Coordinates of N, CA, C and O and ligand atoms in Angstrom, one line a residue:
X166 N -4.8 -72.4 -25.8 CA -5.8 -73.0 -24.9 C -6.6 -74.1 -25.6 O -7.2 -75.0 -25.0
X167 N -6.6 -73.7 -27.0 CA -7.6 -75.1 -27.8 C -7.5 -76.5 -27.6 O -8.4 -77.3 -27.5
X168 N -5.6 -76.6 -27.4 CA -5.4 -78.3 -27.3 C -5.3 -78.2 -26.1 O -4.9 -79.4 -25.7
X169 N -5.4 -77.4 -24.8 CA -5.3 -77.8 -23.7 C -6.4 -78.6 -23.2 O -7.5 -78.3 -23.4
X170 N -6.0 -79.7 -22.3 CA -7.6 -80.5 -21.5 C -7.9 -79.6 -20.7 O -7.1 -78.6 -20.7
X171 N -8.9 -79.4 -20.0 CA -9.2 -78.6 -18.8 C -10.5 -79.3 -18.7 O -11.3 -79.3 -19.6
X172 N -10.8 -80.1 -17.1 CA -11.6 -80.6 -16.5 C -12.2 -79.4 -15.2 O -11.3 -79.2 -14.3
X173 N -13.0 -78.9 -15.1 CA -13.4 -78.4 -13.9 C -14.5 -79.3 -12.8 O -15.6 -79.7 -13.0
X174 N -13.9 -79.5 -11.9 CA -14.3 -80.4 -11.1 C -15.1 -79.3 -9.6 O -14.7 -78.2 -9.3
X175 N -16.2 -79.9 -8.9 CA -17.1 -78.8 -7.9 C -18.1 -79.9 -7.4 O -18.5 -81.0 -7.8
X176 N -18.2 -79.1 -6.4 CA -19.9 -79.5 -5.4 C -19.9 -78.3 -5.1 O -19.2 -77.3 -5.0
X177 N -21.9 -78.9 -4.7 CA -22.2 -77.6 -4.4 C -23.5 -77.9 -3.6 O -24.2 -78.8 -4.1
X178 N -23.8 -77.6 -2.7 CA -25.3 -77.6 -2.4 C -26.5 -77.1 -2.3 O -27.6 -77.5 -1.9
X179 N -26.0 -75.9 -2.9 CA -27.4 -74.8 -3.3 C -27.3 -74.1 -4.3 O -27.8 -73.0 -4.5
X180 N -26.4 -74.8 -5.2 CA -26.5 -74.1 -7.0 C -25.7 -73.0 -6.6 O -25.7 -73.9 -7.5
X181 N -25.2 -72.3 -6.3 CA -24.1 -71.3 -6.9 C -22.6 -71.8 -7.0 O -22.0 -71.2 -7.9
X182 N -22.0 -72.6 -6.5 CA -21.1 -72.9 -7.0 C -20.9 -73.9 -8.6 O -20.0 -74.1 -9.4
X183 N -22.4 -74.2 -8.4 CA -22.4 -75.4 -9.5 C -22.6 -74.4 -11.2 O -22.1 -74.6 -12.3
X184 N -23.6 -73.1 -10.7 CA -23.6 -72.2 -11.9 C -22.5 -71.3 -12.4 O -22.6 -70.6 -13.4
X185 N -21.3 -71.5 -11.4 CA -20.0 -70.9 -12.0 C -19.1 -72.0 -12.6 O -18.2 -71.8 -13.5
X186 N -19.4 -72.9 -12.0 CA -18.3 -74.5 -12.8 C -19.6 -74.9 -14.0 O -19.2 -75.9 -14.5
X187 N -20.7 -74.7 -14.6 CA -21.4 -74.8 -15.6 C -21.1 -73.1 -16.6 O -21.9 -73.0 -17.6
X188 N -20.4 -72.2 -16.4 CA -20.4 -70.7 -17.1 C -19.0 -71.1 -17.2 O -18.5 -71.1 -18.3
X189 N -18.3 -71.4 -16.3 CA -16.6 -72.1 -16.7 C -16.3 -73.2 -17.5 O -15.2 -73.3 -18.1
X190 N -17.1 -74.0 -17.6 CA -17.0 -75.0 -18.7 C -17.6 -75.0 -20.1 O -17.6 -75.7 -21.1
X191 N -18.3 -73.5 -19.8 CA -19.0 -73.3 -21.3 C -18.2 -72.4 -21.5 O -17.8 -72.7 -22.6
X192 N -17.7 -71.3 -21.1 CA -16.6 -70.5 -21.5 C -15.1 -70.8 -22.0 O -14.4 -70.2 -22.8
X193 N -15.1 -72.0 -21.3 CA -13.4 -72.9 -21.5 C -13.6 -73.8 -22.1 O -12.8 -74.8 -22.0
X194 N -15.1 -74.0 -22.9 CA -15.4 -75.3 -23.8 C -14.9 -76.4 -22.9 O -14.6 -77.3 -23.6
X195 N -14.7 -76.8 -21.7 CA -14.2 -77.9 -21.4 C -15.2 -79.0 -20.5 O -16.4 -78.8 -20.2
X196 N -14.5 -80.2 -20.0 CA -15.4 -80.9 -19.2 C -15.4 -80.8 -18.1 O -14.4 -80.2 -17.7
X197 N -16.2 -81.1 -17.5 CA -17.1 -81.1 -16.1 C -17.4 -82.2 -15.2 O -17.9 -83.2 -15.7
X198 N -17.1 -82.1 -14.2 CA -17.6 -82.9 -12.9 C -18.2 -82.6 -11.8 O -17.3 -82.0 -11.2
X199 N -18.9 -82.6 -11.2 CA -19.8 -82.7 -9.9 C -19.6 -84.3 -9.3 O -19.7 -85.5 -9.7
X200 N -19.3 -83.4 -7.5 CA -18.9 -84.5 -7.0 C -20.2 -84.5 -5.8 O -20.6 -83.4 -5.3
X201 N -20.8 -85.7 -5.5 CA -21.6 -85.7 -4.7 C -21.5 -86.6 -3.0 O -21.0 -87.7 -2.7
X202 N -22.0 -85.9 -2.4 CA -22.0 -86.9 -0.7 C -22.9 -87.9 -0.9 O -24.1 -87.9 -1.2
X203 N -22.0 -88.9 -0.7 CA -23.2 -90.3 -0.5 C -24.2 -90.1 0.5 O -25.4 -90.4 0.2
X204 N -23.7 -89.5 2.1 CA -24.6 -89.2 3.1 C -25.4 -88.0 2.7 O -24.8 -87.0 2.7
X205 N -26.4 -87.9 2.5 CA -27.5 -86.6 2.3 C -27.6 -86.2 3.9 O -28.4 -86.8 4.7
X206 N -26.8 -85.2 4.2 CA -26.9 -84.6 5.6 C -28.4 -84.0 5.6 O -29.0 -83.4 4.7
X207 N -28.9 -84.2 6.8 CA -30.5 -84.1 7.4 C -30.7 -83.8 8.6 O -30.1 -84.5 9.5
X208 N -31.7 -82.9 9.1 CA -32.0 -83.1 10.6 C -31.5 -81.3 10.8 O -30.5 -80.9 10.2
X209 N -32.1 -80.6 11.5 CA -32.1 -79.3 12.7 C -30.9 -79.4 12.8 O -30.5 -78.2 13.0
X210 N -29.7 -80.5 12.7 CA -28.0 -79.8 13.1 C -26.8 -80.3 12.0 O -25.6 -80.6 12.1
X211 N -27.7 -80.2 10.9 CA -26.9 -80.6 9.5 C -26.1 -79.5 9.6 O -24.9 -79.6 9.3
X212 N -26.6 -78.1 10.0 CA -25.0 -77.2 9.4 C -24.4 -76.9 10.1 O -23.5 -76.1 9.8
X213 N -24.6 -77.4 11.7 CA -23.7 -77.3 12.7 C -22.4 -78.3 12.6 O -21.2 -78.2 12.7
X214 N -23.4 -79.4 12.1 CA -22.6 -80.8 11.9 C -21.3 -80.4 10.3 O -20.1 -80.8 10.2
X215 N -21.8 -79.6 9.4 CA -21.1 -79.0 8.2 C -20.6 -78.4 8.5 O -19.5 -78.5 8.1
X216 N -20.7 -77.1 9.6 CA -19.6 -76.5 9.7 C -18.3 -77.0 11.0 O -17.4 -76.3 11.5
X217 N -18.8 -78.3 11.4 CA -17.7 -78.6 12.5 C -16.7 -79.4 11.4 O -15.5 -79.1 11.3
X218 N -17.3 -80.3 10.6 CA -16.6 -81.1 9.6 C -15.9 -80.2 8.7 O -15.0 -80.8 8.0
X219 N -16.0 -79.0 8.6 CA -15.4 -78.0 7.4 C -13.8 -77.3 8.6 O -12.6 -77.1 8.3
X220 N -14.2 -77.1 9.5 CA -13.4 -76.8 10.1 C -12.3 -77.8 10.8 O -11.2 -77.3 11.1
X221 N -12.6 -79.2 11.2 CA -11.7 -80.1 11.7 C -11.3 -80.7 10.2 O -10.5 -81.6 10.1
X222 N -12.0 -80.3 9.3 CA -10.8 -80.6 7.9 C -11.2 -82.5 8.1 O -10.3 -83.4 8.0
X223 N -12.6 -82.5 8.1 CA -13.2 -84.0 8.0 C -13.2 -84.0 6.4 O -13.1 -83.0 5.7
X224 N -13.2 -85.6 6.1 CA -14.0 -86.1 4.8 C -15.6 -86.4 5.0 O -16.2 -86.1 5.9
X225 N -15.9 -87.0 4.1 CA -17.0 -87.5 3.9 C -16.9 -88.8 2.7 O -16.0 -89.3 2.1
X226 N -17.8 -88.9 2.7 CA -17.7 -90.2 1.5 C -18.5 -89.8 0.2 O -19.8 -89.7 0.1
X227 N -17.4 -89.8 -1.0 CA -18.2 -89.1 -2.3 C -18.4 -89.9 -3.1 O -17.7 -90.9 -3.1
X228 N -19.4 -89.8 -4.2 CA -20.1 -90.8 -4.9 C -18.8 -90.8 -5.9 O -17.8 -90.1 -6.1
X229 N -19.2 -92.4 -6.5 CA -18.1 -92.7 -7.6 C -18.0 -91.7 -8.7 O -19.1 -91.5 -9.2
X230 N -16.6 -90.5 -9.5 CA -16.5 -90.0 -10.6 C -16.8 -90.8 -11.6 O -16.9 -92.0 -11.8
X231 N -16.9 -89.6 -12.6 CA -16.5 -89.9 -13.8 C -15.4 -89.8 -14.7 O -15.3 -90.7 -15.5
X232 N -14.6 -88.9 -14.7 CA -13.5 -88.4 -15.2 C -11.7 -88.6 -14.4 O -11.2 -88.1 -13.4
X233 N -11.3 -89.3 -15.4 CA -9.8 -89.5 -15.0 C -9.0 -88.1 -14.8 O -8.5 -87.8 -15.8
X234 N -8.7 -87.1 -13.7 CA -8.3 -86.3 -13.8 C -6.7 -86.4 -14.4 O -6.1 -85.4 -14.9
X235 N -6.2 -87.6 -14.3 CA -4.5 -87.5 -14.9 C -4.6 -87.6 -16.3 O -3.6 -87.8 -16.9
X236 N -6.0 -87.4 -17.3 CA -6.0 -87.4 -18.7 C -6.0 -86.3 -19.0 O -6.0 -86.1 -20.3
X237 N -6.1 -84.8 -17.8 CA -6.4 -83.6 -18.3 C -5.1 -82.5 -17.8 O -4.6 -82.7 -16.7
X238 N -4.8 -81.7 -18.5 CA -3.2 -80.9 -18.5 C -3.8 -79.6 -17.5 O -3.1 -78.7 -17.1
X239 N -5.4 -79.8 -17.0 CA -5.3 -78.8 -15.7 C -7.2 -78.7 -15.6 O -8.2 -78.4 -16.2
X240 N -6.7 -79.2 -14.0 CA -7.9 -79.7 -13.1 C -8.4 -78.3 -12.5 O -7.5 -77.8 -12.0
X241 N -9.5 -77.5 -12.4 CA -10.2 -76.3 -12.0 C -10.9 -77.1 -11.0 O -11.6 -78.0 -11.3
X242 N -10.9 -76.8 -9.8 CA -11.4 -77.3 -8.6 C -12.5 -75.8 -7.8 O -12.3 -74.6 -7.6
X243 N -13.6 -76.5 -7.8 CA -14.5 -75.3 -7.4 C -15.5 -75.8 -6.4 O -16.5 -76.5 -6.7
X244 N -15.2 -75.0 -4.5 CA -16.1 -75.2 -3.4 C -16.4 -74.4 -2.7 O -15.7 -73.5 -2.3
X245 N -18.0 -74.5 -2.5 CA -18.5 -73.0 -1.2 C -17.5 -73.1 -0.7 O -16.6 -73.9 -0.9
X246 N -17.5 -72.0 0.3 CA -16.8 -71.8 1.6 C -17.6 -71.8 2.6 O -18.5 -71.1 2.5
X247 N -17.4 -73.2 4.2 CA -17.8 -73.5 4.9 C -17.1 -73.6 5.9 O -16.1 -74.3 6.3
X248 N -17.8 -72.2 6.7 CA -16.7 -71.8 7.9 C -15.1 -71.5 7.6 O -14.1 -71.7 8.2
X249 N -15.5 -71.0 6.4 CA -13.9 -70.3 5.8 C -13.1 -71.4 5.1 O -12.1 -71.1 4.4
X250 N -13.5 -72.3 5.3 CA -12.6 -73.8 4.9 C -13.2 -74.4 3.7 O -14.3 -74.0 3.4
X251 N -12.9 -75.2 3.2 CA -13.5 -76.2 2.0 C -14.5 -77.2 2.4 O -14.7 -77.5 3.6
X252 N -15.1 -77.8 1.5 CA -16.1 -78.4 1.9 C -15.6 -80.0 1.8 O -15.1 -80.5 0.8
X253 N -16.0 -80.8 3.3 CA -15.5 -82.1 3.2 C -15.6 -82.8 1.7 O -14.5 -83.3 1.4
X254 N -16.4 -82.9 1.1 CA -16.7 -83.3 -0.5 C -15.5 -83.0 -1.4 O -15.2 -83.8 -2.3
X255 N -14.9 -81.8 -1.2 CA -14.0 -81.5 -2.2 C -12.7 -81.9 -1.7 O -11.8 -82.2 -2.4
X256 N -12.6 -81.9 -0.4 CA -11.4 -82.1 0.4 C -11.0 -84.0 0.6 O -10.0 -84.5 1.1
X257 N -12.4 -84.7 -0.1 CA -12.4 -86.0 0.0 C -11.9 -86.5 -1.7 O -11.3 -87.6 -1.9
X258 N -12.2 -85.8 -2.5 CA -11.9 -85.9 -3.7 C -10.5 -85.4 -4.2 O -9.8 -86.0 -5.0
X259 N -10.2 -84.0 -3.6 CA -8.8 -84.1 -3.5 C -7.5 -84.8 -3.2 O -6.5 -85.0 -3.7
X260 N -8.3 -85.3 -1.7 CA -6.9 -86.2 -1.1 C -6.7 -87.7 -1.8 O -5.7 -88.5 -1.7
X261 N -8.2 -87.8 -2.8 CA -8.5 -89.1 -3.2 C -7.2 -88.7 -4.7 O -6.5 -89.6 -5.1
X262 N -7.1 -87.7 -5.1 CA -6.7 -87.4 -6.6 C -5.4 -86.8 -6.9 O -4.8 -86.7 -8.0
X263 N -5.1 -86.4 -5.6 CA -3.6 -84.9 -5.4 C -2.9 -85.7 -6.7 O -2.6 -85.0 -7.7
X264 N -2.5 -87.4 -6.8 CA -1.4 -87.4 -7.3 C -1.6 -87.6 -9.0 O -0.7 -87.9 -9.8
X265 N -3.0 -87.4 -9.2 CA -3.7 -87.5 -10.7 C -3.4 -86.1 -11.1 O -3.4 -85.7 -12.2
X266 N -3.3 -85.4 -10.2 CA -3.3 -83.3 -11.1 C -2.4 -83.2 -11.3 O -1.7 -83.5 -10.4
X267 N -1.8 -82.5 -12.4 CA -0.8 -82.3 -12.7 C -0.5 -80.6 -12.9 O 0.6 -80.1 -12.9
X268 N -2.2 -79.7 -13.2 CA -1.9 -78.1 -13.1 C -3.2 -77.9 -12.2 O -3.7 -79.0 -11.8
X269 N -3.7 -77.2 -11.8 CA -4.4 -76.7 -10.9 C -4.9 -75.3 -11.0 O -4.1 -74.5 -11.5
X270 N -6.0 -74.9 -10.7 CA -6.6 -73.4 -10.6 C -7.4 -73.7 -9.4 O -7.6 -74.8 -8.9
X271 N -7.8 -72.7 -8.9 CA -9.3 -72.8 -7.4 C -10.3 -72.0 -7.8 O -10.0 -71.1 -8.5
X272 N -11.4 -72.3 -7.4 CA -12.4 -70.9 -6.9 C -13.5 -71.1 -6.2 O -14.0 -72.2 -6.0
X273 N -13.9 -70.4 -5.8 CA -14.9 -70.3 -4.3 C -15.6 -70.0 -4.4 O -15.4 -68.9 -4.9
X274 N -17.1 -70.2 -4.3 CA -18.6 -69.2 -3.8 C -18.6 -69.0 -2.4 O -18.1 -69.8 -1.6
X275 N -19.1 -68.1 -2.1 CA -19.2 -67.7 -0.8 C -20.4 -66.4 -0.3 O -21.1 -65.7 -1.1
X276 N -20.5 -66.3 0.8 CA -21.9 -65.8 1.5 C -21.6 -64.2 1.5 O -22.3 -63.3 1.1
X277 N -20.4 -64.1 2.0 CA -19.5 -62.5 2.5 C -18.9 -62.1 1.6 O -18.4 -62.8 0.6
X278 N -18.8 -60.5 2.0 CA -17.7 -60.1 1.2 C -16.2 -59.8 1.7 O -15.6 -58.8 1.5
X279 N -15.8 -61.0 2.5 CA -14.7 -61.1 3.2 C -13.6 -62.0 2.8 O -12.9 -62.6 3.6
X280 N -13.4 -62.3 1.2 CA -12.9 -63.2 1.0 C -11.3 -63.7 1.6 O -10.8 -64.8 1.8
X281 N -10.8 -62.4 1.7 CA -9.3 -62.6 2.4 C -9.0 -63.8 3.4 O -8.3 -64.8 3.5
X282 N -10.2 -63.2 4.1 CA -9.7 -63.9 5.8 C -10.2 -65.6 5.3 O -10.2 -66.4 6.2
X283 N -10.7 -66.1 4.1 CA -11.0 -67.1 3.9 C -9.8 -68.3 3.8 O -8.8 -67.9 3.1
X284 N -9.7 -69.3 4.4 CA -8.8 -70.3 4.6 C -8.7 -71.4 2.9 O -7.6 -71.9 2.6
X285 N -9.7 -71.5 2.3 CA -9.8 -72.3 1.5 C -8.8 -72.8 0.4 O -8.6 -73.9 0.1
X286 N -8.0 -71.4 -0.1 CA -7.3 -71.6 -0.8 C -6.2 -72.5 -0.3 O -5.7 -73.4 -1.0
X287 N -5.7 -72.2 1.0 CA -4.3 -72.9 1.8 C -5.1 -74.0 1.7 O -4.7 -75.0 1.1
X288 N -6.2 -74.1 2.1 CA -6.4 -75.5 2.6 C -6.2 -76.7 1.6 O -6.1 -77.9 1.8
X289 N -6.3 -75.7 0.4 CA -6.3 -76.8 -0.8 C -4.8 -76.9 -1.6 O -4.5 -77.7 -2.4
X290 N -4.1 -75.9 -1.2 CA -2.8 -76.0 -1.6 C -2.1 -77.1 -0.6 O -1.1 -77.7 -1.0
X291 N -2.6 -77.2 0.6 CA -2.0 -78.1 1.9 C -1.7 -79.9 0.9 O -0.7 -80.7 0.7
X292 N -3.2 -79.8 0.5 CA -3.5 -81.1 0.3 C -2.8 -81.3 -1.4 O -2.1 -82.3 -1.6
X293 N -2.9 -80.8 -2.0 CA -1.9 -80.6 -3.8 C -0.7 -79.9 -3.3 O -1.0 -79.1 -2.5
X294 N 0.5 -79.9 -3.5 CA 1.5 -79.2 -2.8 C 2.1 -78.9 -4.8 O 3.2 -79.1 -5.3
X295 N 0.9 -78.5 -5.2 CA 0.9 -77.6 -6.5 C 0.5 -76.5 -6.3 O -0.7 -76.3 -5.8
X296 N 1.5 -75.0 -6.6 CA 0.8 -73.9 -7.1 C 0.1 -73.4 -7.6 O 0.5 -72.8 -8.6
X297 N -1.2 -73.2 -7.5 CA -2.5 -73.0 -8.5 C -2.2 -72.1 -9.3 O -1.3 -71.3 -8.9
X298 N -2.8 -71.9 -10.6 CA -1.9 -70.9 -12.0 C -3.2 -69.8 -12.0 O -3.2 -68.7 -12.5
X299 N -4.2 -70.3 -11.4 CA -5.4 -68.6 -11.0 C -6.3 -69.1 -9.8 O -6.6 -70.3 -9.6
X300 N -6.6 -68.3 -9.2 CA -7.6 -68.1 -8.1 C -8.7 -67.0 -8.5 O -8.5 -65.9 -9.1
X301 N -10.2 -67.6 -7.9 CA -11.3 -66.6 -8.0 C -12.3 -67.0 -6.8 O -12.7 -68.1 -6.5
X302 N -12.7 -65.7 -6.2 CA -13.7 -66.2 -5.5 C -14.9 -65.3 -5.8 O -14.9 -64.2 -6.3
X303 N -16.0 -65.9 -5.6 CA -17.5 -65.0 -6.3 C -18.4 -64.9 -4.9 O -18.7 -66.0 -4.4
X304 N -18.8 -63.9 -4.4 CA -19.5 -64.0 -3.6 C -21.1 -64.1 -4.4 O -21.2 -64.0 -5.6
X305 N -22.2 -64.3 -3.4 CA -23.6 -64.4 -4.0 C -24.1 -63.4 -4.2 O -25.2 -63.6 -4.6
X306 N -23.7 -61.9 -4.2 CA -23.9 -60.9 -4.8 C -23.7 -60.7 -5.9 O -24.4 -60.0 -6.6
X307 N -22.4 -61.7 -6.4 CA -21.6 -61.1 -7.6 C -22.5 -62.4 -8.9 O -22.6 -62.2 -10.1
X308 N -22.9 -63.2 -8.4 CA -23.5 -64.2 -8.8 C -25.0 -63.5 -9.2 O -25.3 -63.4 -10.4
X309 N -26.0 -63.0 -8.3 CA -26.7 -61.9 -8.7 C -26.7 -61.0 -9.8 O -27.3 -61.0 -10.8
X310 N -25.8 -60.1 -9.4 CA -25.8 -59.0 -10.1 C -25.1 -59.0 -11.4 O -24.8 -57.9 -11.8
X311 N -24.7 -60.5 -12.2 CA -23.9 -60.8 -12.9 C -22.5 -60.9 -13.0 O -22.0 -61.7 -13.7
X312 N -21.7 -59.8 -12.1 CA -20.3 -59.4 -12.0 C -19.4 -60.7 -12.2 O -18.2 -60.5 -12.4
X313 N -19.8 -62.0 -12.1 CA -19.0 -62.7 -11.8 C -18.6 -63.4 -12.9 O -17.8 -64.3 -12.9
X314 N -19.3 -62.9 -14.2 CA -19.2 -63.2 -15.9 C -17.5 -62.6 -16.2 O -16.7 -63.2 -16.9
X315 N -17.2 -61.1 -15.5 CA -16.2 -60.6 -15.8 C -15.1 -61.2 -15.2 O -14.0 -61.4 -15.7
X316 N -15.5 -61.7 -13.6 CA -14.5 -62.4 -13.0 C -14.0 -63.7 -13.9 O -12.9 -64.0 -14.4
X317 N -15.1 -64.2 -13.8 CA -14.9 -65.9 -15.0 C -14.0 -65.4 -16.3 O -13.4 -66.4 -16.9
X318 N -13.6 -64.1 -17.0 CA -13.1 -63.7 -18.3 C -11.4 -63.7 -17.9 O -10.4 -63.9 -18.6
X319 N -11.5 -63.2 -16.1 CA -10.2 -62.8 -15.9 C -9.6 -64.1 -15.5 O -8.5 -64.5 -15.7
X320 N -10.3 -64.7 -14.9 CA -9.8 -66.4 -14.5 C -8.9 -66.7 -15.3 O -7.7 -66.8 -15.2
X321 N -10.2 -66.8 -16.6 CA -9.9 -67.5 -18.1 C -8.2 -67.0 -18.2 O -7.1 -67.6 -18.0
X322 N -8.4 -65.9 -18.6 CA -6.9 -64.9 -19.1 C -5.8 -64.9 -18.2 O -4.7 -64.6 -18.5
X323 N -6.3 -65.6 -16.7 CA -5.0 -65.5 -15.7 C -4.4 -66.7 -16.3 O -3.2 -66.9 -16.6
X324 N -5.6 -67.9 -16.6 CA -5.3 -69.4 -16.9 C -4.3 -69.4 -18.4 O -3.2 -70.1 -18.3
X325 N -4.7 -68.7 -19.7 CA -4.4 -68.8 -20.8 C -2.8 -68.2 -20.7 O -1.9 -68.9 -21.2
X326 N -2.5 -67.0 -20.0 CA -1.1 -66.2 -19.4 C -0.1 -67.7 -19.2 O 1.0 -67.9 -19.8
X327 N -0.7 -68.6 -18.3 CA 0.0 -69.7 -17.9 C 0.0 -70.6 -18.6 O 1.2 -71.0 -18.6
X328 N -0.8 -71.2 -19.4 CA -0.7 -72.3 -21.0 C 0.4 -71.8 -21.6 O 1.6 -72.3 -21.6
X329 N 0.0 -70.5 -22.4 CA 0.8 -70.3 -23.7 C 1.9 -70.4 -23.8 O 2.5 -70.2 -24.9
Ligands
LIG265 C1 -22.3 -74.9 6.5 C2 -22.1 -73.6 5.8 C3 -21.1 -72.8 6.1 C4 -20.9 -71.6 5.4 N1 -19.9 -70.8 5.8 C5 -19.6 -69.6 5.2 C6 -18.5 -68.7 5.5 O1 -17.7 -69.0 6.5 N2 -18.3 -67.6 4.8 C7 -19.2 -67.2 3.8 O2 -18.9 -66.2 3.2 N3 -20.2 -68.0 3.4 C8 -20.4 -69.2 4.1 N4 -21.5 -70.0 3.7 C9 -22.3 -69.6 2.5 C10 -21.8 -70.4 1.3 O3 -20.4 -70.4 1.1 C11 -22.4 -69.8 0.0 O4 -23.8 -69.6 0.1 C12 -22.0 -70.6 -1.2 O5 -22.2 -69.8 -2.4 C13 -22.9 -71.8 -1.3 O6 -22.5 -72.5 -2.5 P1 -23.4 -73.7 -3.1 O7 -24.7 -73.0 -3.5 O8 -22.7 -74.1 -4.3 O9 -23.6 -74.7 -2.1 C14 -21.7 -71.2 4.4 C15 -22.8 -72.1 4.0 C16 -23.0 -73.3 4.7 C17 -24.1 -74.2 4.2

């Protein structure tokens, strides 16, 4: 895993996704991205308006990166779950990048403890028509109560299984 690149790339908009892509990048020594909405959604029907766009599988418009993802041997992609689907932000930076990734992982924060019926993962395999080599989802409980330190170890070890 030492000479492997690993870029983990995320949005987030109320710190829990951003505190497991900052515990993943210190754990996997590697770099980091946060991707941001140029529009700052505002107003009484911002999450009606977020969750219709999460569900018709809209973009949005994201601020310029930093990081060339085709310089790294595997991109860690990390978004809430918004109305079971990904978040326009991540879904705008993917379709912008699918042909820069070359390995892939996912993981999700999320409100429930329903992760199954959650769409996110397809949704993100739709758009990379790459196999992801580990999947994690953390609910805000697990983020709480720490549990999600152990999940981040097994990520790691699903990821390292697939390098070596
Ligand atoms: C518009 C919107 C839709 C959401 N939809 C779901 C959902 O369908 N299922 C769920 O478990 N949590 C849902 N949540 C909760 C977030 O997924 C959860 O709080 C997540 O950890 C937030 O991540 P963040 O702090 O990085 O923004 C939703 C939150 C928002 C703002």
């Amino acid at each position: 895993m030492d000479d492997t690149k690993i870029l983990v790339v995320f949005f987030s908009k109320t710190g829990n996704t951003k505190q497991v892509a900052e515990s993943i990048s210190k754990s996997f020594n590697c770099d980091i991205e946060e991707i941001r909405e140029k529009t700052n959604r505002k107003g009484i029907f911002k999450t009606i308006i977020e969750i219709k766009d999460a569900i018709l599988g809209n973009e949005t418009t994201i601020c310029n990166t930093q990081k060339d993802p085709s310089e790294y041997d595997v991109v860690i992609i990390g978004t809430p779950v918004w109305a079971s689907h990904i978040t326009p932000a991540i879904r705008s930076y993917v379709s912008k990048n699918k042909d820069k990734i070359k390995c892939t992982a996912f993981f999700n924060t999320h409100g429930t403890d329903k992760p199954k019926e959650f769409k996110v993962f397809k949704d993100l395999e739709k758009i990379i028509p790459k196999k992801p080599k580990a999947l994690m989802d953390i609910s805000k409980a697990e983020l709480k109560n720490g549990d999600y330190k152990e999940k981040i170890e097994i990520f790691r070890a699903d990821l390292i299984e697939y390098i070596k």
